[in-house]
Amino acid sequence: MNTSSVLSLEAVKLTYPDGDRRLTALDGVCLDVAPGELVAVAGPSGSGKSSLLAVAATLLRPDAGRVVLAGRDTAAMSDRERTALRRERIGIVFQQANLLPSLTAEEQLLAVAHLRGGSVRAARPRAAELLESVGLDAAKRRRRPHQLSGGERQRVNIARALSGSPSVLLVDEPTSALDHERGEQVVELLAEVTRRHRTATVLVTHDRALLGAADRVLSMADGRLGGG
Ligand code: ADP
Ligand code: MG
């Protein structure tokens, strides 16, 4: 493990049941991500990108290898400890924005604060600030998902993932519903957010053309992660 990294995957293997056999989705994956670093993982559909994020998020347990998060070996923890660590440390941006249709952009963030047991009133200025920082002005912050563009919804999604001040940000195919230019803008935004909030960010995508703003681009194929 690299001592400066906040997220380390060490020789991670993950399999899924596949009839009476097992399908290997991750095959000896090693990855170290430092605070303030945006790592992009590019690979075709089925190569294991979402599985990689699920393991990094401690949502799935690897069959072998380790996931070390903020210096702690997550395999050695109870489910309860792992859930607590995940809540405290990890922000996830899933492929589908999963925004609640009846809530405004600002309320999407306030709902998270409420679920975390915090005061909604206290969360309001921070929600506004986070949404502003991803490029949503006061008028847009009052809109519901159907009144926002795909790119704007993705920005709300990113702001919401940041609302718990995570040290690790995991982002699954954020550009798949966007045209090239908007996709590139979302990657640039993620680079900016990564520096400002000092998150260790992993972005996975099948579209390698959009990744100019990433610090490192790795390739995934058949569950194996390689350089460049
Ligand atoms: P990607 O995100 O790159 O498209 P995934 O991580 O979703 O790849 O999938 C990697 C491999 O694991 C694929 O062969 C996929 O069919 C398989 N897979 C993913 N999720 C499951 C699951 N829950 N059960 C069984 N197989 C799965
Ligand atoms: Mg996927």
Coordinates of N, CA and C and ligand atoms in Angstrom, one line a residue:
M1 N 0.8 -1.2 0.0 CA 0.0 0.0 0.0 C 0.9 1.3 0.0
N2 N 0.5 2.2 -0.8 CA 1.2 3.5 -0.9 C 0.7 4.3 0.3
T3 N 1.6 4.9 1.1 CA 1.2 5.5 2.3 C 0.4 6.8 2.1
S4 N 0.6 7.4 0.9 CA -0.2 8.7 0.7 C -1.6 8.5 0.2
S5 N -1.9 7.2 -0.1 CA -3.2 7.0 -0.7 C -4.3 6.8 0.4
V6 N -5.5 7.3 0.1 CA -6.7 7.1 1.0 C -7.5 5.9 0.6
L7 N -7.4 5.5 -0.6 CA -8.0 4.3 -1.1 C -7.0 3.4 -1.7
S8 N -6.9 2.1 -1.2 CA -6.0 1.1 -1.8 C -6.8 -0.2 -2.1
L9 N -6.7 -0.7 -3.3 CA -7.2 -2.0 -3.6 C -5.9 -2.9 -3.8
E10 N -5.8 -3.9 -3.1 CA -4.6 -4.8 -3.2 C -5.0 -6.2 -3.7
A11 N -4.6 -6.5 -4.9 CA -4.8 -7.8 -5.5 C -6.3 -8.3 -5.3
V12 N -7.2 -7.4 -5.6 CA -8.6 -7.8 -5.4 C -9.2 -8.7 -6.5
K13 N -9.8 -9.8 -6.0 CA -10.5 -10.7 -6.8 C -12.0 -10.7 -6.4
L14 N -12.8 -10.6 -7.4 CA -14.3 -10.7 -7.2 C -14.9 -11.7 -8.2
T15 N -15.7 -12.6 -7.7 CA -16.5 -13.5 -8.6 C -17.9 -13.4 -8.3
Y16 N -18.7 -13.7 -9.3 CA -20.2 -13.8 -9.1 C -20.6 -15.2 -9.4
P17 N -21.7 -15.7 -8.8 CA -22.2 -17.0 -9.2 C -22.7 -17.0 -10.6
D18 N -22.4 -18.0 -11.4 CA -22.7 -18.1 -12.8 C -23.1 -19.5 -13.1
G19 N -24.4 -19.9 -12.9 CA -24.8 -21.2 -13.0 C -24.1 -22.0 -11.9
D20 N -23.5 -23.2 -12.3 CA -22.8 -23.9 -11.2 C -21.3 -23.6 -11.2
R21 N -21.0 -22.5 -11.9 CA -19.6 -22.0 -11.8 C -19.5 -20.6 -11.3
R22 N -18.3 -20.0 -11.3 CA -18.2 -18.6 -10.9 C -17.6 -17.8 -12.0
L23 N -18.1 -16.6 -12.2 CA -17.6 -15.7 -13.2 C -16.7 -14.7 -12.5
T24 N -15.5 -14.6 -13.0 CA -14.5 -13.7 -12.4 C -14.7 -12.3 -13.0
A25 N -15.1 -11.4 -12.1 CA -15.4 -10.0 -12.6 C -14.1 -9.1 -12.3
L26 N -13.4 -9.4 -11.2 CA -12.2 -8.6 -11.0 C -11.1 -9.6 -10.7
D27 N -9.9 -9.5 -11.4 CA -8.9 -10.5 -11.4 C -7.6 -9.9 -11.0
G28 N -7.3 -9.8 -9.7 CA -6.1 -9.3 -9.2 C -5.9 -7.8 -9.4
V29 N -6.9 -7.0 -9.1 CA -6.9 -5.6 -9.3 C -6.2 -4.8 -8.2
C30 N -5.2 -4.0 -8.5 CA -4.4 -3.2 -7.6 C -4.7 -1.7 -8.0
L31 N -5.0 -0.9 -7.0 CA -5.2 0.5 -7.3 C -4.9 1.4 -6.1
D32 N -4.2 2.4 -6.2 CA -3.9 3.4 -5.1 C -4.4 4.8 -5.6
V33 N -5.2 5.4 -4.8 CA -5.6 6.8 -5.1 C -5.3 7.7 -4.0
A34 N -4.7 8.8 -4.3 CA -4.3 9.8 -3.3 C -5.3 10.9 -3.2
P35 N -5.4 11.6 -2.1 CA -6.3 12.8 -2.0 C -5.9 13.8 -3.1
G36 N -7.0 14.4 -3.7 CA -6.8 15.4 -4.7 C -6.4 14.8 -6.1
E37 N -6.6 13.5 -6.2 CA -6.2 12.9 -7.5 C -7.5 12.3 -8.2
L38 N -7.6 12.6 -9.5 CA -8.7 12.0 -10.3 C -8.1 10.9 -11.2
V39 N -8.5 9.7 -10.9 CA -8.1 8.5 -11.7 C -9.3 8.1 -12.5
A40 N -9.1 8.0 -13.8 CA -10.1 7.5 -14.7 C -9.8 6.0 -15.1
V41 N -10.8 5.2 -15.1 CA -10.7 3.8 -15.6 C -11.6 3.7 -16.8
A42 N -11.0 3.3 -17.9 CA -11.7 3.2 -19.1 C -11.7 1.7 -19.5
G43 N -12.9 1.3 -20.0 CA -13.0 -0.1 -20.4 C -14.3 -0.4 -21.0
P44 N -14.4 -1.4 -21.8 CA -15.7 -1.8 -22.5 C -16.7 -2.3 -21.5
S45 N -18.0 -2.3 -21.9 CA -19.1 -2.8 -21.1 C -18.7 -4.3 -20.7
G46 N -19.0 -4.6 -19.5 CA -18.7 -6.0 -19.0 C -17.3 -6.2 -18.5
S47 N -16.4 -5.2 -18.6 CA -15.0 -5.4 -18.2 C -14.8 -5.4 -16.7
G48 N -15.8 -4.9 -15.9 CA -15.7 -5.0 -14.5 C -15.6 -3.7 -13.8
K49 N -15.9 -2.6 -14.5 CA -15.8 -1.2 -13.9 C -16.8 -1.0 -12.8
S50 N -18.0 -1.4 -12.9 CA -19.0 -1.1 -11.8 C -18.7 -2.0 -10.7
S51 N -18.2 -3.2 -11.0 CA -17.8 -4.2 -9.9 C -16.6 -3.5 -9.1
L52 N -15.7 -2.9 -9.8 CA -14.5 -2.3 -9.2 C -15.0 -1.2 -8.2
L53 N -16.0 -0.4 -8.6 CA -16.5 0.7 -7.7 C -17.3 0.1 -6.5
A54 N -18.0 -1.0 -6.8 CA -18.8 -1.6 -5.7 C -17.9 -2.2 -4.6
V55 N -16.7 -2.7 -5.0 CA -15.8 -3.2 -4.1 C -15.1 -2.1 -3.4
A56 N -14.7 -1.0 -4.1 CA -14.0 0.1 -3.5 C -15.0 0.8 -2.5
A57 N -16.3 0.8 -2.8 CA -17.3 1.4 -1.9 C -17.6 0.5 -0.7
T58 N -17.0 -0.7 -0.7 CA -17.3 -1.7 0.4 C -18.7 -2.2 0.3
L59 N -19.3 -2.1 -0.8 CA -20.7 -2.6 -1.0 C -20.6 -4.1 -1.3
L60 N -19.5 -4.5 -1.9 CA -19.3 -5.9 -2.2 C -18.0 -6.3 -1.6
R61 N -17.9 -7.5 -1.0 CA -16.7 -8.0 -0.4 C -15.9 -8.8 -1.4
P62 N -14.6 -8.5 -1.6 CA -13.8 -9.3 -2.5 C -13.7 -10.7 -2.1
D63 N -13.5 -11.7 -3.0 CA -13.2 -13.1 -2.7 C -11.8 -13.2 -2.2
A64 N -10.9 -12.3 -2.7 CA -9.5 -12.3 -2.2 C -9.0 -10.9 -2.4
G65 N -7.9 -10.6 -1.7 CA -7.3 -9.3 -1.7 C -7.9 -8.4 -0.6
R66 N -7.5 -7.1 -0.6 CA -7.9 -6.2 0.4 C -8.3 -4.9 -0.1
V67 N -9.2 -4.2 0.6 CA -9.6 -2.8 0.3 C -9.2 -2.1 1.6
V68 N -8.3 -1.1 1.4 CA -7.9 -0.3 2.6 C -8.4 1.1 2.4
L69 N -9.2 1.5 3.3 CA -9.8 2.8 3.2 C -9.4 3.7 4.4
A70 N -8.8 4.9 4.1 CA -8.3 5.8 5.1 C -7.5 5.0 6.1
G71 N -6.6 4.1 5.6 CA -5.7 3.4 6.5 C -6.3 2.2 7.2
R72 N -7.5 1.9 7.0 CA -8.2 0.8 7.7 C -8.5 -0.3 6.7
D73 N -8.1 -1.5 7.1 CA -8.4 -2.7 6.3 C -9.9 -3.1 6.5
T74 N -10.7 -2.9 5.4 CA -12.2 -3.0 5.6 C -12.6 -4.5 5.8
A75 N -11.7 -5.4 5.4 CA -12.1 -6.9 5.6 C -12.1 -7.2 7.0
A76 N -11.3 -6.5 7.8 CA -11.2 -6.9 9.3 C -12.4 -6.2 10.1
M77 N -13.2 -5.5 9.4 CA -14.3 -4.8 10.1 C -15.6 -5.5 10.1
S78 N -16.4 -5.2 11.1 CA -17.8 -5.8 11.1 C -18.6 -5.0 10.1
D79 N -19.8 -5.6 9.7 CA -20.7 -4.9 8.7 C -21.0 -3.5 9.2
R80 N -21.3 -3.4 10.5 CA -21.7 -2.2 11.1 C -20.6 -1.1 11.0
E81 N -19.4 -1.5 11.3 CA -18.2 -0.6 11.2 C -18.0 -0.2 9.8
R82 N -18.2 -1.2 8.9 CA -17.9 -0.9 7.5 C -19.0 0.1 7.0
T83 N -20.2 -0.1 7.4 CA -21.3 0.9 7.0 C -21.0 2.3 7.5
A84 N -20.6 2.3 8.7 CA -20.3 3.6 9.3 C -19.1 4.3 8.6
L85 N -18.1 3.5 8.3 CA -16.9 4.1 7.5 C -17.3 4.5 6.1
R86 N -18.2 3.7 5.5 CA -18.7 4.1 4.2 C -19.4 5.4 4.2
R87 N -20.3 5.6 5.1 CA -21.1 6.8 5.3 C -20.2 8.0 5.5
E88 N -19.2 7.8 6.3 CA -18.3 8.9 6.7 C -17.4 9.3 5.5
R89 N -16.9 8.3 4.8 CA -15.8 8.5 3.9 C -16.1 8.5 2.4
I90 N -17.2 7.9 2.0 CA -17.4 7.6 0.6 C -18.6 8.4 0.0
G91 N -18.3 9.0 -1.1 CA -19.4 9.6 -1.9 C -19.5 8.8 -3.2
I92 N -20.8 8.4 -3.6 CA -21.0 7.6 -4.8 C -21.9 8.4 -5.7
V93 N -21.4 8.4 -7.0 CA -22.3 8.9 -8.0 C -22.6 7.8 -9.0
F94 N -23.8 7.3 -8.8 CA -24.2 6.1 -9.7 C -24.5 6.6 -11.1
Q95 N -24.6 5.6 -12.0 CA -24.8 5.9 -13.4 C -26.1 6.7 -13.6
Q96 N -27.2 6.2 -13.0 CA -28.5 6.9 -13.0 C -28.4 7.9 -11.9
A97 N -28.9 9.1 -12.2 CA -28.8 10.1 -11.2 C -29.6 9.8 -9.9
N98 N -30.7 9.0 -10.1 CA -31.5 8.6 -8.9 C -31.9 9.8 -8.1
L99 N -32.3 10.9 -8.8 CA -32.8 12.1 -8.0 C -34.3 11.8 -7.8
L100 N -34.8 12.4 -6.7 CA -36.2 12.2 -6.3 C -37.0 13.2 -7.2
P101 N -38.0 12.7 -8.0 CA -38.7 13.6 -8.9 C -39.4 14.8 -8.3
S102 N -39.8 14.7 -7.1 CA -40.6 15.8 -6.5 C -39.8 16.8 -5.8
L103 N -38.5 16.6 -5.7 CA -37.7 17.5 -4.9 C -36.9 18.4 -5.8
T104 N -36.7 19.7 -5.3 CA -35.8 20.6 -6.1 C -34.4 20.1 -5.9
A105 N -33.5 20.8 -6.7 CA -32.1 20.4 -6.6 C -31.6 20.6 -5.2
E106 N -31.9 21.7 -4.6 CA -31.5 22.0 -3.2 C -32.0 20.9 -2.2
E107 N -33.3 20.6 -2.4 CA -33.9 19.6 -1.5 C -33.3 18.2 -1.6
Q108 N -32.7 17.9 -2.8 CA -32.0 16.6 -2.9 C -30.9 16.5 -1.9
L109 N -30.2 17.6 -1.7 CA -29.1 17.6 -0.8 C -29.6 17.7 0.7
L110 N -30.7 18.4 0.9 CA -31.2 18.5 2.2 C -31.8 17.2 2.7
A111 N -32.3 16.4 1.8 CA -32.9 15.1 2.1 C -31.8 14.2 2.7
V112 N -30.6 14.3 2.0 CA -29.4 13.5 2.5 C -29.0 14.0 3.9
A113 N -29.0 15.3 4.2 CA -28.7 15.8 5.5 C -29.7 15.3 6.5
H114 N -30.9 15.3 6.1 CA -32.0 14.8 7.0 C -31.8 13.3 7.3
L115 N -31.5 12.5 6.3 CA -31.3 11.1 6.5 C -30.1 10.8 7.4
R116 N -29.1 11.7 7.3 CA -27.9 11.5 8.2 C -28.2 12.0 9.6
G117 N -29.4 12.5 9.8 CA -29.8 12.9 11.2 C -29.4 14.3 11.5
G118 N -29.0 15.1 10.5 CA -28.6 16.5 10.8 C -29.8 17.4 10.7
S119 N -29.5 18.7 11.0 CA -30.6 19.7 10.9 C -30.6 20.2 9.5
V120 N -31.9 20.2 8.9 CA -32.0 20.7 7.6 C -31.7 22.1 7.4
R121 N -32.1 22.9 8.5 CA -31.9 24.4 8.4 C -30.4 24.6 8.4
A122 N -29.6 23.9 9.1 CA -28.1 24.1 9.2 C -27.5 23.6 7.8
A123 N -28.2 22.7 7.2 CA -27.6 22.1 5.9 C -27.8 23.1 4.7
R124 N -28.8 24.0 4.8 CA -29.2 24.8 3.7 C -28.1 25.6 3.1
P125 N -27.3 26.4 3.9 CA -26.2 27.2 3.3 C -25.2 26.3 2.6
R126 N -24.9 25.2 3.1 CA -23.9 24.3 2.5 C -24.4 23.7 1.2
A127 N -25.7 23.3 1.2 CA -26.3 22.8 0.0 C -26.2 23.8 -1.1
A128 N -26.5 25.1 -0.8 CA -26.5 26.1 -1.8 C -25.1 26.3 -2.3
E129 N -24.1 26.3 -1.4 CA -22.7 26.5 -1.7 C -22.2 25.4 -2.6
L130 N -22.6 24.1 -2.3 CA -22.1 23.0 -3.1 C -22.7 23.0 -4.5
L131 N -24.0 23.4 -4.6 CA -24.7 23.5 -5.9 C -24.1 24.6 -6.7
E132 N -23.8 25.7 -6.0 CA -23.2 26.8 -6.7 C -21.8 26.4 -7.3
S133 N -21.1 25.6 -6.5 CA -19.7 25.2 -6.9 C -19.7 24.2 -8.0
V134 N -20.8 23.6 -8.3 CA -20.9 22.7 -9.5 C -21.6 23.4 -10.6
G135 N -21.8 24.7 -10.4 CA -22.3 25.5 -11.6 C -23.8 25.7 -11.6
L136 N -24.5 25.5 -10.5 CA -26.0 25.7 -10.5 C -26.4 27.0 -9.8
D137 N -26.9 27.9 -10.5 CA -27.2 29.2 -9.9 C -28.5 29.1 -9.0
A138 N -28.9 30.2 -8.4 CA -30.0 30.2 -7.4 C -31.3 29.7 -8.1
A139 N -31.5 30.1 -9.4 CA -32.8 29.7 -10.1 C -32.8 28.2 -10.3
K140 N -31.7 27.7 -10.8 CA -31.6 26.3 -11.1 C -31.7 25.4 -9.8
R141 N -31.2 26.0 -8.7 CA -31.2 25.2 -7.4 C -32.7 25.0 -7.0
R142 N -33.6 25.8 -7.5 CA -35.0 25.6 -7.1 C -35.8 24.8 -8.1
R143 N -35.1 24.2 -9.1 CA -35.8 23.4 -10.1 C -35.8 21.9 -9.7
R144 N -36.9 21.3 -10.2 CA -37.0 19.8 -10.0 C -36.2 19.1 -11.2
P145 N -35.9 17.8 -11.0 CA -35.1 17.1 -12.0 C -35.6 17.3 -13.4
H146 N -36.9 17.2 -13.6 CA -37.4 17.3 -15.0 C -37.3 18.7 -15.6
Q147 N -37.0 19.6 -14.8 CA -36.7 21.0 -15.3 C -35.3 21.3 -15.5
L148 N -34.4 20.3 -15.4 CA -33.0 20.4 -15.5 C -32.5 19.6 -16.7
S149 N -31.4 20.0 -17.3 CA -30.9 19.2 -18.4 C -30.1 17.9 -17.8
G150 N -29.8 17.0 -18.7 CA -29.1 15.8 -18.2 C -27.8 16.2 -17.5
G151 N -27.1 17.1 -18.1 CA -25.8 17.6 -17.5 C -26.0 18.2 -16.2
E152 N -27.1 19.0 -16.1 CA -27.4 19.7 -14.8 C -27.8 18.7 -13.7
R153 N -28.5 17.7 -14.1 CA -28.9 16.6 -13.2 C -27.7 15.9 -12.7
Q154 N -26.7 15.7 -13.6 CA -25.5 15.0 -13.2 C -24.7 15.9 -12.2
R155 N -24.8 17.2 -12.4 CA -24.1 18.1 -11.4 C -24.8 18.1 -10.0
V156 N -26.1 18.0 -10.0 CA -26.8 17.8 -8.7 C -26.3 16.5 -8.0
N157 N -26.2 15.5 -8.8 CA -25.8 14.2 -8.4 C -24.4 14.3 -7.7
I158 N -23.5 15.0 -8.4 CA -22.2 15.1 -7.9 C -22.2 16.0 -6.6
A159 N -22.9 17.1 -6.6 CA -23.0 17.9 -5.4 C -23.6 17.1 -4.2
R160 N -24.6 16.3 -4.5 CA -25.2 15.4 -3.4 C -24.2 14.5 -2.9
A161 N -23.4 13.9 -3.8 CA -22.3 12.9 -3.3 C -21.3 13.6 -2.4
L162 N -21.1 14.9 -2.7 CA -20.1 15.7 -1.9 C -20.6 16.2 -0.6
S163 N -21.9 16.1 -0.4 CA -22.5 16.7 0.8 C -22.1 16.1 2.1
G164 N -21.7 14.9 2.1 CA -21.2 14.3 3.3 C -19.7 14.5 3.5
S165 N -19.1 15.4 2.8 CA -17.6 15.6 2.8 C -16.8 14.3 2.7
P166 N -17.0 13.5 1.7 CA -16.3 12.3 1.6 C -14.8 12.5 1.3
S167 N -14.0 11.5 1.7 CA -12.6 11.6 1.2 C -12.4 10.8 0.0
V168 N -13.3 9.9 -0.3 CA -13.3 9.1 -1.6 C -14.5 9.4 -2.4
L169 N -14.4 9.7 -3.7 CA -15.5 9.9 -4.5 C -15.5 8.9 -5.7
L170 N -16.5 8.1 -5.8 CA -16.6 7.1 -6.8 C -17.7 7.4 -7.8
V171 N -17.3 7.4 -9.1 CA -18.3 7.9 -10.1 C -18.4 6.9 -11.2
D172 N -19.6 6.4 -11.5 CA -19.9 5.4 -12.5 C -20.5 6.0 -13.7
E173 N -19.8 6.0 -14.8 CA -20.3 6.4 -16.1 C -21.1 7.7 -16.1
P174 N -20.5 8.8 -15.6 CA -21.4 10.0 -15.4 C -21.7 10.7 -16.8
T175 N -21.1 10.2 -17.8 CA -21.2 11.0 -19.1 C -22.1 10.2 -20.1
S176 N -22.6 9.0 -19.7 CA -23.2 8.1 -20.7 C -24.4 8.7 -21.4
A177 N -25.1 9.6 -20.6 CA -26.3 10.1 -21.2 C -26.1 11.5 -21.9
L178 N -24.8 11.9 -21.9 CA -24.5 13.3 -22.4 C -23.8 13.3 -23.7
D179 N -23.9 14.4 -24.5 CA -23.2 14.5 -25.7 C -21.7 14.7 -25.4
H180 N -20.8 14.7 -26.4 CA -19.4 14.7 -26.1 C -19.0 16.0 -25.3
E181 N -19.5 17.1 -25.7 CA -19.0 18.4 -25.1 C -19.5 18.4 -23.6
R182 N -20.7 18.1 -23.4 CA -21.2 18.1 -22.0 C -20.5 17.0 -21.2
G183 N -20.2 15.9 -21.8 CA -19.5 14.8 -21.1 C -18.2 15.3 -20.7
E184 N -17.5 16.0 -21.6 CA -16.1 16.5 -21.2 C -16.2 17.5 -20.1
Q185 N -17.3 18.3 -20.1 CA -17.5 19.3 -19.1 C -17.7 18.7 -17.7
V186 N -18.4 17.6 -17.7 CA -18.6 16.8 -16.4 C -17.3 16.3 -15.9
V187 N -16.4 15.8 -16.8 CA -15.1 15.3 -16.4 C -14.3 16.4 -15.8
E188 N -14.3 17.6 -16.5 CA -13.6 18.8 -16.0 C -14.1 19.2 -14.7
L189 N -15.4 19.2 -14.5 CA -16.0 19.5 -13.2 C -15.5 18.6 -12.1
L190 N -15.4 17.3 -12.4 CA -14.9 16.3 -11.5 C -13.5 16.6 -11.1
A191 N -12.7 17.0 -12.1 CA -11.3 17.3 -11.8 C -11.2 18.5 -10.8
E192 N -12.0 19.5 -11.1 CA -12.1 20.7 -10.3 C -12.5 20.4 -8.8
V193 N -13.6 19.6 -8.7 CA -14.1 19.2 -7.4 C -13.1 18.4 -6.6
T194 N -12.4 17.5 -7.4 CA -11.3 16.6 -6.8 C -10.3 17.5 -6.1
R195 N -9.9 18.6 -6.8 CA -8.8 19.4 -6.2 C -9.4 20.3 -5.1
R196 N -10.5 20.8 -5.3 CA -11.1 21.7 -4.3 C -11.4 21.0 -3.0
H197 N -12.0 19.8 -3.1 CA -12.4 19.0 -1.9 C -11.4 18.0 -1.5
R198 N -10.3 17.9 -2.2 CA -9.2 16.9 -1.9 C -9.7 15.5 -1.8
T199 N -10.7 15.2 -2.7 CA -11.1 13.8 -2.7 C -10.2 12.9 -3.5
A200 N -10.1 11.6 -3.1 CA -9.5 10.6 -4.0 C -10.6 10.2 -4.9
T201 N -10.6 10.5 -6.2 CA -11.7 10.3 -7.1 C -11.4 9.2 -8.1
V202 N -12.4 8.3 -8.2 CA -12.2 7.3 -9.3 C -13.5 7.4 -10.2
L203 N -13.2 7.6 -11.4 CA -14.3 7.7 -12.4 C -14.1 6.6 -13.4
V204 N -15.2 5.8 -13.6 CA -15.1 4.8 -14.6 C -16.1 5.1 -15.8
T205 N -15.6 4.7 -17.0 CA -16.4 5.0 -18.2 C -16.0 4.1 -19.3
H206 N -16.9 3.9 -20.3 CA -16.5 3.2 -21.5 C -15.9 4.2 -22.5
D207 N -16.0 5.5 -22.3 CA -15.7 6.5 -23.3 C -14.3 7.2 -23.0
R208 N -13.3 6.6 -23.5 CA -11.9 7.1 -23.2 C -11.7 8.5 -23.8
A209 N -12.4 8.9 -24.8 CA -12.2 10.2 -25.4 C -12.4 11.4 -24.5
L210 N -13.1 11.2 -23.4 CA -13.5 12.3 -22.6 C -12.6 12.6 -21.5
L211 N -11.5 11.9 -21.4 CA -10.7 11.9 -20.1 C -9.5 12.8 -20.1
G212 N -9.5 13.8 -20.9 CA -8.4 14.8 -20.9 C -8.1 15.4 -19.6
A213 N -9.1 15.6 -18.7 CA -8.9 16.3 -17.4 C -8.4 15.4 -16.3
A214 N -8.3 14.0 -16.6 CA -8.0 13.1 -15.5 C -6.4 13.2 -15.2
D215 N -6.0 12.9 -14.0 CA -4.6 12.8 -13.7 C -4.0 11.6 -14.2
R216 N -4.7 10.5 -14.2 CA -4.2 9.2 -14.7 C -5.4 8.5 -15.4
V217 N -5.1 7.8 -16.5 CA -6.1 7.0 -17.1 C -5.6 5.6 -17.2
L218 N -6.4 4.7 -16.6 CA -6.1 3.3 -16.6 C -7.1 2.5 -17.5
S219 N -6.7 1.4 -17.9 CA -7.6 0.6 -18.8 C -8.0 -0.7 -18.1
M220 N -9.3 -1.0 -18.3 CA -9.8 -2.2 -17.7 C -10.3 -3.1 -18.8
A221 N -9.9 -4.4 -18.7 CA -10.3 -5.4 -19.7 C -10.4 -6.7 -19.0
D222 N -11.5 -7.4 -19.2 CA -11.7 -8.7 -18.6 C -11.3 -8.8 -17.1
G223 N -11.7 -7.8 -16.4 CA -11.5 -7.8 -14.9 C -10.0 -7.5 -14.5
R224 N -9.2 -7.1 -15.5 CA -7.8 -6.7 -15.1 C -7.6 -5.3 -15.4
L225 N -6.9 -4.6 -14.5 CA -6.6 -3.2 -14.6 C -5.1 -3.0 -15.0
G226 N -5.0 -2.2 -16.0 CA -3.6 -1.9 -16.5 C -3.4 -0.4 -16.7
G227 N -2.1 -0.1 -16.9 CA -1.8 1.4 -17.2 C -2.2 1.8 -18.6
G228 N -2.4 3.1 -18.8 CA -2.6 3.7 -20.1 C -3.6 3.1 -21.0
Ligands
ADP1 P1 -19.0 -2.9 -16.5 O1 -19.4 -1.9 -15.4 O2 -17.6 -2.6 -17.0 O3 -19.9 -3.0 -17.6 P2 -19.6 -5.0 -14.5 O4 -18.7 -4.8 -13.4 O5 -21.0 -4.5 -14.4 O6 -18.9 -4.4 -15.8 O7 -19.6 -6.5 -14.9 C1 -18.5 -7.3 -15.0 C2 -18.9 -8.8 -15.3 O8 -19.6 -9.3 -14.2 C3 -19.8 -8.9 -16.5 O9 -19.5 -10.1 -17.1 C4 -21.2 -8.9 -15.8 O10 -22.1 -9.7 -16.6 C5 -20.9 -9.7 -14.5 N1 -21.8 -9.2 -13.4 C6 -22.0 -8.0 -13.0 N2 -22.8 -7.9 -11.9 C7 -23.2 -9.2 -11.7 C8 -24.1 -9.9 -10.8 N3 -24.7 -9.2 -9.8 N4 -24.3 -11.2 -10.9 C9 -23.6 -11.9 -11.8 N5 -22.8 -11.4 -12.7 C10 -22.6 -10.1 -12.7
MG2 MG -21.0 -0.6 -15.4

